[in-house]
XYZ file of N, CA and C in Angstrom:
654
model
N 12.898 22.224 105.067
C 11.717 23.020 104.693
C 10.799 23.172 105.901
N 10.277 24.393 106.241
C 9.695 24.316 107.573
C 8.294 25.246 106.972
N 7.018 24.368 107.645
C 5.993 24.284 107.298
C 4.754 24.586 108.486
N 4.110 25.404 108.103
C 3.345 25.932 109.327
C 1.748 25.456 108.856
N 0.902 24.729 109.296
C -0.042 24.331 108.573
C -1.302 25.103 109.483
N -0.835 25.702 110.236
C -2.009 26.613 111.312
C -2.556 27.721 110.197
N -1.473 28.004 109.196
C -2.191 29.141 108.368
C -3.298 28.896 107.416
N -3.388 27.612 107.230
C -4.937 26.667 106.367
C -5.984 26.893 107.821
N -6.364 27.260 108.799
C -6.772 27.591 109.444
C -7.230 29.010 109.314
N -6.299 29.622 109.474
C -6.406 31.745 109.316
C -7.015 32.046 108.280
N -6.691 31.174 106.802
C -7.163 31.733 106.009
C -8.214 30.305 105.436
N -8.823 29.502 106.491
C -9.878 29.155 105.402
C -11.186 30.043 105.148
N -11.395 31.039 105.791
C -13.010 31.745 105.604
C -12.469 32.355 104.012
N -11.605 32.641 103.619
C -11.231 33.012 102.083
C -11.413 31.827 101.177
N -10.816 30.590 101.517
C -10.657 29.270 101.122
C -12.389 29.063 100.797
N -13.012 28.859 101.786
C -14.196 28.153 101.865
C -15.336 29.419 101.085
N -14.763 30.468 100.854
C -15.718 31.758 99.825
C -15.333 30.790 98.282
N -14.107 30.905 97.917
C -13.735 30.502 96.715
C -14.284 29.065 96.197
N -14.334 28.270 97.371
C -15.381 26.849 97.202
C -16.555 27.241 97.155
N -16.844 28.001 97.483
C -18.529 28.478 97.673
C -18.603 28.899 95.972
N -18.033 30.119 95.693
C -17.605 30.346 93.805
C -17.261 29.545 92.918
N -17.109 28.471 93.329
C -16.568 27.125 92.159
C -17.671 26.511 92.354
N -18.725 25.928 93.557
C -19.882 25.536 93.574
C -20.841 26.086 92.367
N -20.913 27.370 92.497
C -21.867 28.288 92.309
C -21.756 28.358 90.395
N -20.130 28.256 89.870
C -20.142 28.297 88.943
C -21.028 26.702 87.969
N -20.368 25.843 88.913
C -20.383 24.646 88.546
C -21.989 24.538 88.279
N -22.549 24.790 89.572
C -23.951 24.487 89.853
C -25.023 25.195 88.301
N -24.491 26.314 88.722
C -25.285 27.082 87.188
C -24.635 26.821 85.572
N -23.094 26.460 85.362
C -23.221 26.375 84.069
C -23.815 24.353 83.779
N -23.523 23.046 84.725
C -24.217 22.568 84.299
C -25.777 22.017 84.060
N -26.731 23.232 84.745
C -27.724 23.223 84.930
C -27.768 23.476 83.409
N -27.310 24.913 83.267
C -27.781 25.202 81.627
C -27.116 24.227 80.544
N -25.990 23.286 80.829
C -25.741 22.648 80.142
C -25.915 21.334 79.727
N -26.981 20.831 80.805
C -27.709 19.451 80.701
C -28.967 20.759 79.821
N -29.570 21.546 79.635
C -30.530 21.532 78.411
C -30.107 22.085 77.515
N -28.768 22.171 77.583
C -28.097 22.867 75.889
C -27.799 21.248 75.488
N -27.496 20.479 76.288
C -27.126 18.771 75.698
C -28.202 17.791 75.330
N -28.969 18.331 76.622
C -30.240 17.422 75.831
C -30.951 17.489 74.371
N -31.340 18.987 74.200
C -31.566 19.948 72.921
C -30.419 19.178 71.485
N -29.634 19.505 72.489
C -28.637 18.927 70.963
C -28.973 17.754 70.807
N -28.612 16.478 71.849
C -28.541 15.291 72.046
C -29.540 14.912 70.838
N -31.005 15.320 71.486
C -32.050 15.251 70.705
C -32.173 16.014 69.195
N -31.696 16.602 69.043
C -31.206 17.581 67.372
C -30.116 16.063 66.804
N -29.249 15.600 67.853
C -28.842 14.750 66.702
C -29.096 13.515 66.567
N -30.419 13.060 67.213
C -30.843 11.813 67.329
C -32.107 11.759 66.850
N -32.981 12.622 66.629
C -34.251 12.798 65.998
C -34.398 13.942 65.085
N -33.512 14.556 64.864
C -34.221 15.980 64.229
C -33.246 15.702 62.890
N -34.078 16.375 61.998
C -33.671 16.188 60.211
C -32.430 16.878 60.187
N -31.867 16.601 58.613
C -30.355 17.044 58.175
C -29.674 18.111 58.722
N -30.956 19.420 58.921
C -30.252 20.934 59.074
C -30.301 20.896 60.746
N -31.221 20.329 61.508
C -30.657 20.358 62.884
C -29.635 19.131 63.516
N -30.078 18.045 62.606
C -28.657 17.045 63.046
C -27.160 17.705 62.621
N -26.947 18.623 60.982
C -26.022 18.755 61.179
C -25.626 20.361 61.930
N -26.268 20.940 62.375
C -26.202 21.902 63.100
C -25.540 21.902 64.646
N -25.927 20.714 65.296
C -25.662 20.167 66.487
C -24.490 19.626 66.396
N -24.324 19.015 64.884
C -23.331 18.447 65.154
C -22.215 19.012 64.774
N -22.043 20.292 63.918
C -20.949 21.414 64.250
C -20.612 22.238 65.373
N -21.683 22.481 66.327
C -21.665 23.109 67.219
C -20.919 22.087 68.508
N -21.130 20.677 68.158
C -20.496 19.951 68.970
C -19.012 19.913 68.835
N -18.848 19.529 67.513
C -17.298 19.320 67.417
C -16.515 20.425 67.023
N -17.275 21.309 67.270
C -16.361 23.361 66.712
C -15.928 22.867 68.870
N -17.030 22.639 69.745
C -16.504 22.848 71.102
C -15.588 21.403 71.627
N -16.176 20.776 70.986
C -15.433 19.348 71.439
C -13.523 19.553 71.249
N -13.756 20.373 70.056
C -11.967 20.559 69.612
C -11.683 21.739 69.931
N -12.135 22.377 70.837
C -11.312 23.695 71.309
C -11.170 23.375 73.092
N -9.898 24.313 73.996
C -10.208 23.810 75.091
C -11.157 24.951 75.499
N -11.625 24.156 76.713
C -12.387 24.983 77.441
C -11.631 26.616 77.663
N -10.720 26.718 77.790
C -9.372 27.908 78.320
C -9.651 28.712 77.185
N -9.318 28.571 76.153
C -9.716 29.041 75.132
C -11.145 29.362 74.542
N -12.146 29.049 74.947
C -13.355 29.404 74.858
C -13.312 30.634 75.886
N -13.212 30.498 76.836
C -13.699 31.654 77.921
C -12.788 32.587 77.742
N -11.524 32.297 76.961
C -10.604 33.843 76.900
C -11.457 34.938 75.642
N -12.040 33.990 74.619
C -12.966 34.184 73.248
C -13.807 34.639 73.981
N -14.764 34.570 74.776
C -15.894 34.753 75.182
C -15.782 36.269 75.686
N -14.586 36.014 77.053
C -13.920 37.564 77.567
C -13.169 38.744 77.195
N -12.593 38.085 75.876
C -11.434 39.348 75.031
C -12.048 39.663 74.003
N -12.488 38.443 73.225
C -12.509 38.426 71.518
C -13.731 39.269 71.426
N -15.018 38.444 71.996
C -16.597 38.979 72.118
C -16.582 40.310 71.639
N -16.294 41.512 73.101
C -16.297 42.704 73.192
C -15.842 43.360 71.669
N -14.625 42.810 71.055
C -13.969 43.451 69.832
C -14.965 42.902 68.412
N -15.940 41.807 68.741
C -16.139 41.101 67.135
C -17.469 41.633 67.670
N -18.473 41.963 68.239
C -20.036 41.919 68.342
C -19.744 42.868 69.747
N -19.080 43.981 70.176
C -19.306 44.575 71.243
C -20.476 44.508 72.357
N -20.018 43.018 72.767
C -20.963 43.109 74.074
C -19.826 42.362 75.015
N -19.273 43.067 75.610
C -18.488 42.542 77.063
C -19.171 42.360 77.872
N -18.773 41.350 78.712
C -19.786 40.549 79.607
C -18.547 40.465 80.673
N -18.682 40.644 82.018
C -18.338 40.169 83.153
C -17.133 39.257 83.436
N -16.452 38.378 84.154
C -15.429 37.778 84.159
C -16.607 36.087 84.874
N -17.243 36.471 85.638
C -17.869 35.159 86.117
C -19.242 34.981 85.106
N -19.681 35.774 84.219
C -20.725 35.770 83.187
C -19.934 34.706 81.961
N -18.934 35.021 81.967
C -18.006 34.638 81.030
C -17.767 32.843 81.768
N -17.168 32.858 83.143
C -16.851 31.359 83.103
C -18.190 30.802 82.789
N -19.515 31.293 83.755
C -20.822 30.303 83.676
C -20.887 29.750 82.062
N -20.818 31.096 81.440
C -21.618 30.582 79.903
C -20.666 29.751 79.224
N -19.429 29.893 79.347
C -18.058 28.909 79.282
C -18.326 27.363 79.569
N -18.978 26.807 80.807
C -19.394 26.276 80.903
C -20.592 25.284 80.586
N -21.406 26.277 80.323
C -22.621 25.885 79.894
C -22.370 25.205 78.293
N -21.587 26.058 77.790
C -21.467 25.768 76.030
C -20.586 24.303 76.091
N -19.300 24.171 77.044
C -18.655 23.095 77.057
C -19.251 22.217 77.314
N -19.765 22.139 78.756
C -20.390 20.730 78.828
C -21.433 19.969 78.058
N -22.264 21.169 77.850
C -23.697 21.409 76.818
C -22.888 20.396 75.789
N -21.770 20.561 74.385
C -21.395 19.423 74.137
C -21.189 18.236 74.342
N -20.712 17.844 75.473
C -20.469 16.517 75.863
C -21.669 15.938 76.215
N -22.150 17.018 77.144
C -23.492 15.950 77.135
C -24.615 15.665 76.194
N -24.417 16.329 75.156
C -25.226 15.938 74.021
C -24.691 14.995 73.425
N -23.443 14.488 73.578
C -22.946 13.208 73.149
C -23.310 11.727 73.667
N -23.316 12.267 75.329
C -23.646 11.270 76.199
C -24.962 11.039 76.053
N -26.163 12.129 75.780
C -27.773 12.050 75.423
C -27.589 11.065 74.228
N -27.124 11.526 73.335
C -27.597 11.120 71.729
C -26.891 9.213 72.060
N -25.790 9.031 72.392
C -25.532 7.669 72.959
C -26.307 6.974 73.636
N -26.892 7.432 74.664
C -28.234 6.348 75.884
C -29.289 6.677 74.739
N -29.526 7.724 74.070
C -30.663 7.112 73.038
C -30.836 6.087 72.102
N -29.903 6.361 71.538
C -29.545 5.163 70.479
C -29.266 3.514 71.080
N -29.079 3.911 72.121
C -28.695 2.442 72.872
C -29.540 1.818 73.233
N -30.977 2.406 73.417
C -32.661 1.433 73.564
C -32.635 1.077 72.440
N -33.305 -0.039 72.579
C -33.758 -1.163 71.462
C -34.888 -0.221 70.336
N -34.811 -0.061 69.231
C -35.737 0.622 68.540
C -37.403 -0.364 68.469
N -36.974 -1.348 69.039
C -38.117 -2.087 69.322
C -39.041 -1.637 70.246
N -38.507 -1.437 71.104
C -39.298 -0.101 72.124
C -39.929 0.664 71.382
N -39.192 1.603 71.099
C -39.918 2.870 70.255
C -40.804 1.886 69.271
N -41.057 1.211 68.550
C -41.678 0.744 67.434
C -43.153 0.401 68.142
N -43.077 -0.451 69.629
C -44.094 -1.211 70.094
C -44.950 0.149 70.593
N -44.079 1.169 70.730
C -45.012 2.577 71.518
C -46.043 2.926 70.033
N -45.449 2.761 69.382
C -45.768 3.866 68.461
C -47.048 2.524 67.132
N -46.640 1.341 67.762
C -47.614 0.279 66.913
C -49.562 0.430 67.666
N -48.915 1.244 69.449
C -50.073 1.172 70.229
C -51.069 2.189 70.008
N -50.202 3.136 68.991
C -50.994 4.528 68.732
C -50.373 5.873 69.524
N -49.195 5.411 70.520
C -48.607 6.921 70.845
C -47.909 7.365 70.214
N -48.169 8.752 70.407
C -47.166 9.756 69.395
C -46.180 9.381 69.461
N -45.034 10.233 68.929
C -43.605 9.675 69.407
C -43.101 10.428 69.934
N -43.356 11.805 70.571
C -43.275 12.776 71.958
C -43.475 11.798 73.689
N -44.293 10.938 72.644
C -44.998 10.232 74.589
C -44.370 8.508 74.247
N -43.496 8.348 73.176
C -42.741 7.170 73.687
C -41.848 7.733 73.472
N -41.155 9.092 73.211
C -39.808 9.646 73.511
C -40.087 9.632 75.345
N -40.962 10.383 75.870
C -41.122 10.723 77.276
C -41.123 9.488 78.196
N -41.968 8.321 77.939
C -42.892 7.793 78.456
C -41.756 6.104 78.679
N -41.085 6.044 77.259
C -40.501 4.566 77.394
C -39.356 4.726 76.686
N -38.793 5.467 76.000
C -37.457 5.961 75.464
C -36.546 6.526 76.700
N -37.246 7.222 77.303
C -36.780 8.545 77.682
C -35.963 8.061 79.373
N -36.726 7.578 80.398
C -36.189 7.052 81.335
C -35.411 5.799 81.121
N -35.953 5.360 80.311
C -34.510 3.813 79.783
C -32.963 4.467 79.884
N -33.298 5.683 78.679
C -32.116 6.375 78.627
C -31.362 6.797 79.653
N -31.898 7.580 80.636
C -31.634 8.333 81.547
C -31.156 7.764 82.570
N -31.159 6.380 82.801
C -30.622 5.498 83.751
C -29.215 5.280 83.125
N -28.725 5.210 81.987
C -27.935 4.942 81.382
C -26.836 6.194 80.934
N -27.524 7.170 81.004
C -27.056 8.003 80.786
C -26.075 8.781 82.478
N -26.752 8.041 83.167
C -26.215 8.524 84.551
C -24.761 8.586 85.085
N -24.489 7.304 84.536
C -22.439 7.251 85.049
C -21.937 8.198 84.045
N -21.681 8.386 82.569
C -21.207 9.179 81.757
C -21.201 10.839 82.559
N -22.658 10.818 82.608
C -23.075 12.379 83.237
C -22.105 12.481 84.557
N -22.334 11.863 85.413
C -21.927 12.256 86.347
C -20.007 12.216 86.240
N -19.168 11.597 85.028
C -18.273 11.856 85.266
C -17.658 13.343 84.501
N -18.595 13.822 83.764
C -18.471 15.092 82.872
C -18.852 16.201 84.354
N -19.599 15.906 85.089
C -20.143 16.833 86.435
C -18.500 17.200 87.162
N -17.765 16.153 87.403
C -16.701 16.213 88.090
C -15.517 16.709 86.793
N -15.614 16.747 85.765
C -14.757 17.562 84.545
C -15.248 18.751 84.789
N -16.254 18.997 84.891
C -16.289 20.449 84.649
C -16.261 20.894 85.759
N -16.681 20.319 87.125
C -16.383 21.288 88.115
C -14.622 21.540 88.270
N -13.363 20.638 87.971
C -12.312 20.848 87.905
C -11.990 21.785 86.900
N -13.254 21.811 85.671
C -12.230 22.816 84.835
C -12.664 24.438 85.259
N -13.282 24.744 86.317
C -13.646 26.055 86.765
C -12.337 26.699 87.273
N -11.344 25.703 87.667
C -10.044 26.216 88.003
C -9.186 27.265 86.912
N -9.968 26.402 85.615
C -9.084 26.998 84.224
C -9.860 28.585 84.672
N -10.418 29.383 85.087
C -10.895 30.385 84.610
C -10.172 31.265 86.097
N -9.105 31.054 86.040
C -8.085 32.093 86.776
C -7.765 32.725 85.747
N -7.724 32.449 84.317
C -6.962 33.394 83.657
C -7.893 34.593 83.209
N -9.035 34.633 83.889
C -9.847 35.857 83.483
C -10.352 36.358 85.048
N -9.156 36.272 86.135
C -9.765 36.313 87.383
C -11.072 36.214 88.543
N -12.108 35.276 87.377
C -12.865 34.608 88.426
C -11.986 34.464 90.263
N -12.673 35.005 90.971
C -12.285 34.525 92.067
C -12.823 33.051 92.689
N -12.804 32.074 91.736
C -12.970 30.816 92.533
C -11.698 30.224 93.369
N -12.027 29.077 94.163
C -11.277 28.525 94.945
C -9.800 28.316 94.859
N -9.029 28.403 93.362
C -7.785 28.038 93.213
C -7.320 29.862 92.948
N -7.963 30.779 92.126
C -7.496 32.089 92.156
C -7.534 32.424 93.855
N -7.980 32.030 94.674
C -8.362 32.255 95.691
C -6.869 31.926 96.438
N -6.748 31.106 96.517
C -5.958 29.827 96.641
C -4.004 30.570 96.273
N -4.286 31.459 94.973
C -3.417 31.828 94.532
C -2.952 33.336 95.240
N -4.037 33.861 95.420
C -3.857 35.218 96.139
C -3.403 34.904 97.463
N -3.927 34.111 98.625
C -3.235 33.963 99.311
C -1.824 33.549 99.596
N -1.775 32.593 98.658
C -0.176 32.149 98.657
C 0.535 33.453 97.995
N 0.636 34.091 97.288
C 1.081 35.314 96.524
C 1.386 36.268 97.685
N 0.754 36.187 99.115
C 0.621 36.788 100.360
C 1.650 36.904 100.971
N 1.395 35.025 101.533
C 2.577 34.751 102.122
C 3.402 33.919 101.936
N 3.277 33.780 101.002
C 4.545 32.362 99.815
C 4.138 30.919 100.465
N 3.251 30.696 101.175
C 2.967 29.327 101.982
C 2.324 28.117 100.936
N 3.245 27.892 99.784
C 2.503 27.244 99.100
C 2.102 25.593 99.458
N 3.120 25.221 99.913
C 3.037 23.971 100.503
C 1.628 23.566 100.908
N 1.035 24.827 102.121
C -0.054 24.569 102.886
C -1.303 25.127 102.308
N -1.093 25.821 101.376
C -2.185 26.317 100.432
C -2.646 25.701 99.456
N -1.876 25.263 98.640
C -1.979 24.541 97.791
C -2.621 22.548 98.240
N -1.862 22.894 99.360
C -2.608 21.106 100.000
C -4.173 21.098 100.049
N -4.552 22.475 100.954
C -5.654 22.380 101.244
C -6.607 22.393 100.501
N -6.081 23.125 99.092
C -7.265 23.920 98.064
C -7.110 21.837 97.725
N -5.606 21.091 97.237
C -6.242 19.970 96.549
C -7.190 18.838 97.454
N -7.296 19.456 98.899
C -7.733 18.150 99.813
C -9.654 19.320 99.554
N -9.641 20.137 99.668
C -11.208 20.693 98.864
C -11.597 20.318 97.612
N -11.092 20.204 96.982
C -11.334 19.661 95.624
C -11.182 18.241 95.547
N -10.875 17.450 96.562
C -11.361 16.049 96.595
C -12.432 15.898 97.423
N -13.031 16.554 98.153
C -13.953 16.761 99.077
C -15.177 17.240 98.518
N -15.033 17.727 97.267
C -16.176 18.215 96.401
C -16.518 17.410 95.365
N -15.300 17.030 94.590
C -15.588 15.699 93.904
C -15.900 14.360 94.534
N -15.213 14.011 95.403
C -16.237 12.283 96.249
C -17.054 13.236 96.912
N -17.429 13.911 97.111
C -19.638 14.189 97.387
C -20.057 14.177 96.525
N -19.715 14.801 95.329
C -20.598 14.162 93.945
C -20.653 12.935 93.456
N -18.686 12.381 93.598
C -19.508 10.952 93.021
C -19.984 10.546 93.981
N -20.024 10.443 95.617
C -21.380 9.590 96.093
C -22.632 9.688 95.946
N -22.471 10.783 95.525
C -24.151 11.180 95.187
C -24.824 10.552 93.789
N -23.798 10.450 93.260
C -24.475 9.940 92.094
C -24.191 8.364 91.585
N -23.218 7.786 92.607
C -23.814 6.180 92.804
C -24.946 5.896 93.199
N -25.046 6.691 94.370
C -26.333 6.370 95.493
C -27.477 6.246 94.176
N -27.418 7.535 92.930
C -28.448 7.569 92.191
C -28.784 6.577 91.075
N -27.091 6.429 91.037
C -26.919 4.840 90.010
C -27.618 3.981 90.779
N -27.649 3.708 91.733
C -27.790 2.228 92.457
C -29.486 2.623 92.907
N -29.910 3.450 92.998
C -31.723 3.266 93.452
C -32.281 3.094 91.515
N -31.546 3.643 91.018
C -32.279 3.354 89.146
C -31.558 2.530 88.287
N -30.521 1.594 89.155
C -30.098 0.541 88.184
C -31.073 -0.451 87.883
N -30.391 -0.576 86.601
C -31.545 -1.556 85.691
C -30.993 -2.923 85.792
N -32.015 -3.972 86.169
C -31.736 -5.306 86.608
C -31.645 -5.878 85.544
């Protein structure tokens, strides 16, 4: 088998666009999906029957479908059931946003429940509302705790941006695919896209030890 690895060279300015598009997806659907999770998190940890069980269909209608299947629904089905077609990268973001938005309302509603309700009781014996011992002494307890979970759903979903070749997002692996489709060099194409995608995932998780370790709780 004879292998030319100079061509991961020629063609990384294509390579390094498509990382730039998997960033970009990543970056914006879990922005919107840490406050579609929190929202829920909090719908199913404080809020009465019709928003606990509201959250909590909306969780497990996404929890049991794959992601692949959401964004083909989002891109095919949409347009035919409620005629509004939307874009191919409109489609992965909000794909995103709705997926993770589940999980992390799982991971929210878990670090909540996991403070001592004694906490909350002593806030609320002192005379604060329970907005300002949700904020004030609930809320960062949680959030320290909530940090390793999060950050391993950050690195799920930036891998599952790959799934959205099948609606030709041009991120890093459609990217990845067109070139090899070029010049059949899969060997060296395919190495590089998986040595980028470890290069994107350990910068996140260092980033978010570093964050574990300045807010670990002694």
């Amino acid at each position: 088998m004879n292998t030319d690895w100079s061509v991961i060279a020629t063609f990384m300015p294509q390579l390094l666009n498509g990382a730039k598009m998997t960033l970009f997806i990543t970056l914006v659907g879990l922005s919107g999906g840490m406050v579609v999770g929190a929202i829920a998190g909090l719908m199913r940890t404080y809020g009465n029957w019709l928003l606990n069980y509201t959250a909590m269909i909306y969780i497990e209608v996404i929890r049991g479908t794959p992601i692949v299947v959401q964004v083909m629904f989002l891109y095919f089905a949409l347009p035919v059931l409620a005629s509004i077609r939307i874009d191919p990268l409109t489609a992965a973001m909000i794909a995103i946003i709705v997926n993770a938005g589940a999980y992390i309302a799982e991971i929210v509603r878990g670090s909540l429940q996991s403070i001592s309700r004694g906490l909350a009781e002593a806030g609320l014996a002192l005379g604060l509302p329970r907005w300002k011992v949700l904020v004030h002494i609930v809320g960062p307890l949680a959030f320290r705790r909530l940090i390793p979970p999060l950050g391993n759903q950050f690195i799920i979903s930036l891998k599952d941006t790959s799934l959205f070749i099948v609606i030709g997002v041009s991120e890093l692996t459609r990217t990845g695919q067109e070139i090899m489709a070029a010049n059949f060099r899969a060997v060296e194409i395919w190495s590089a896209i998986a040595v980028m995608y470890l290069i994107m995932t350990g910068s996140l998780t260092l980033m978010l030890r570093y964050i574990e370790r300045r807010m670990k709780i002694l």
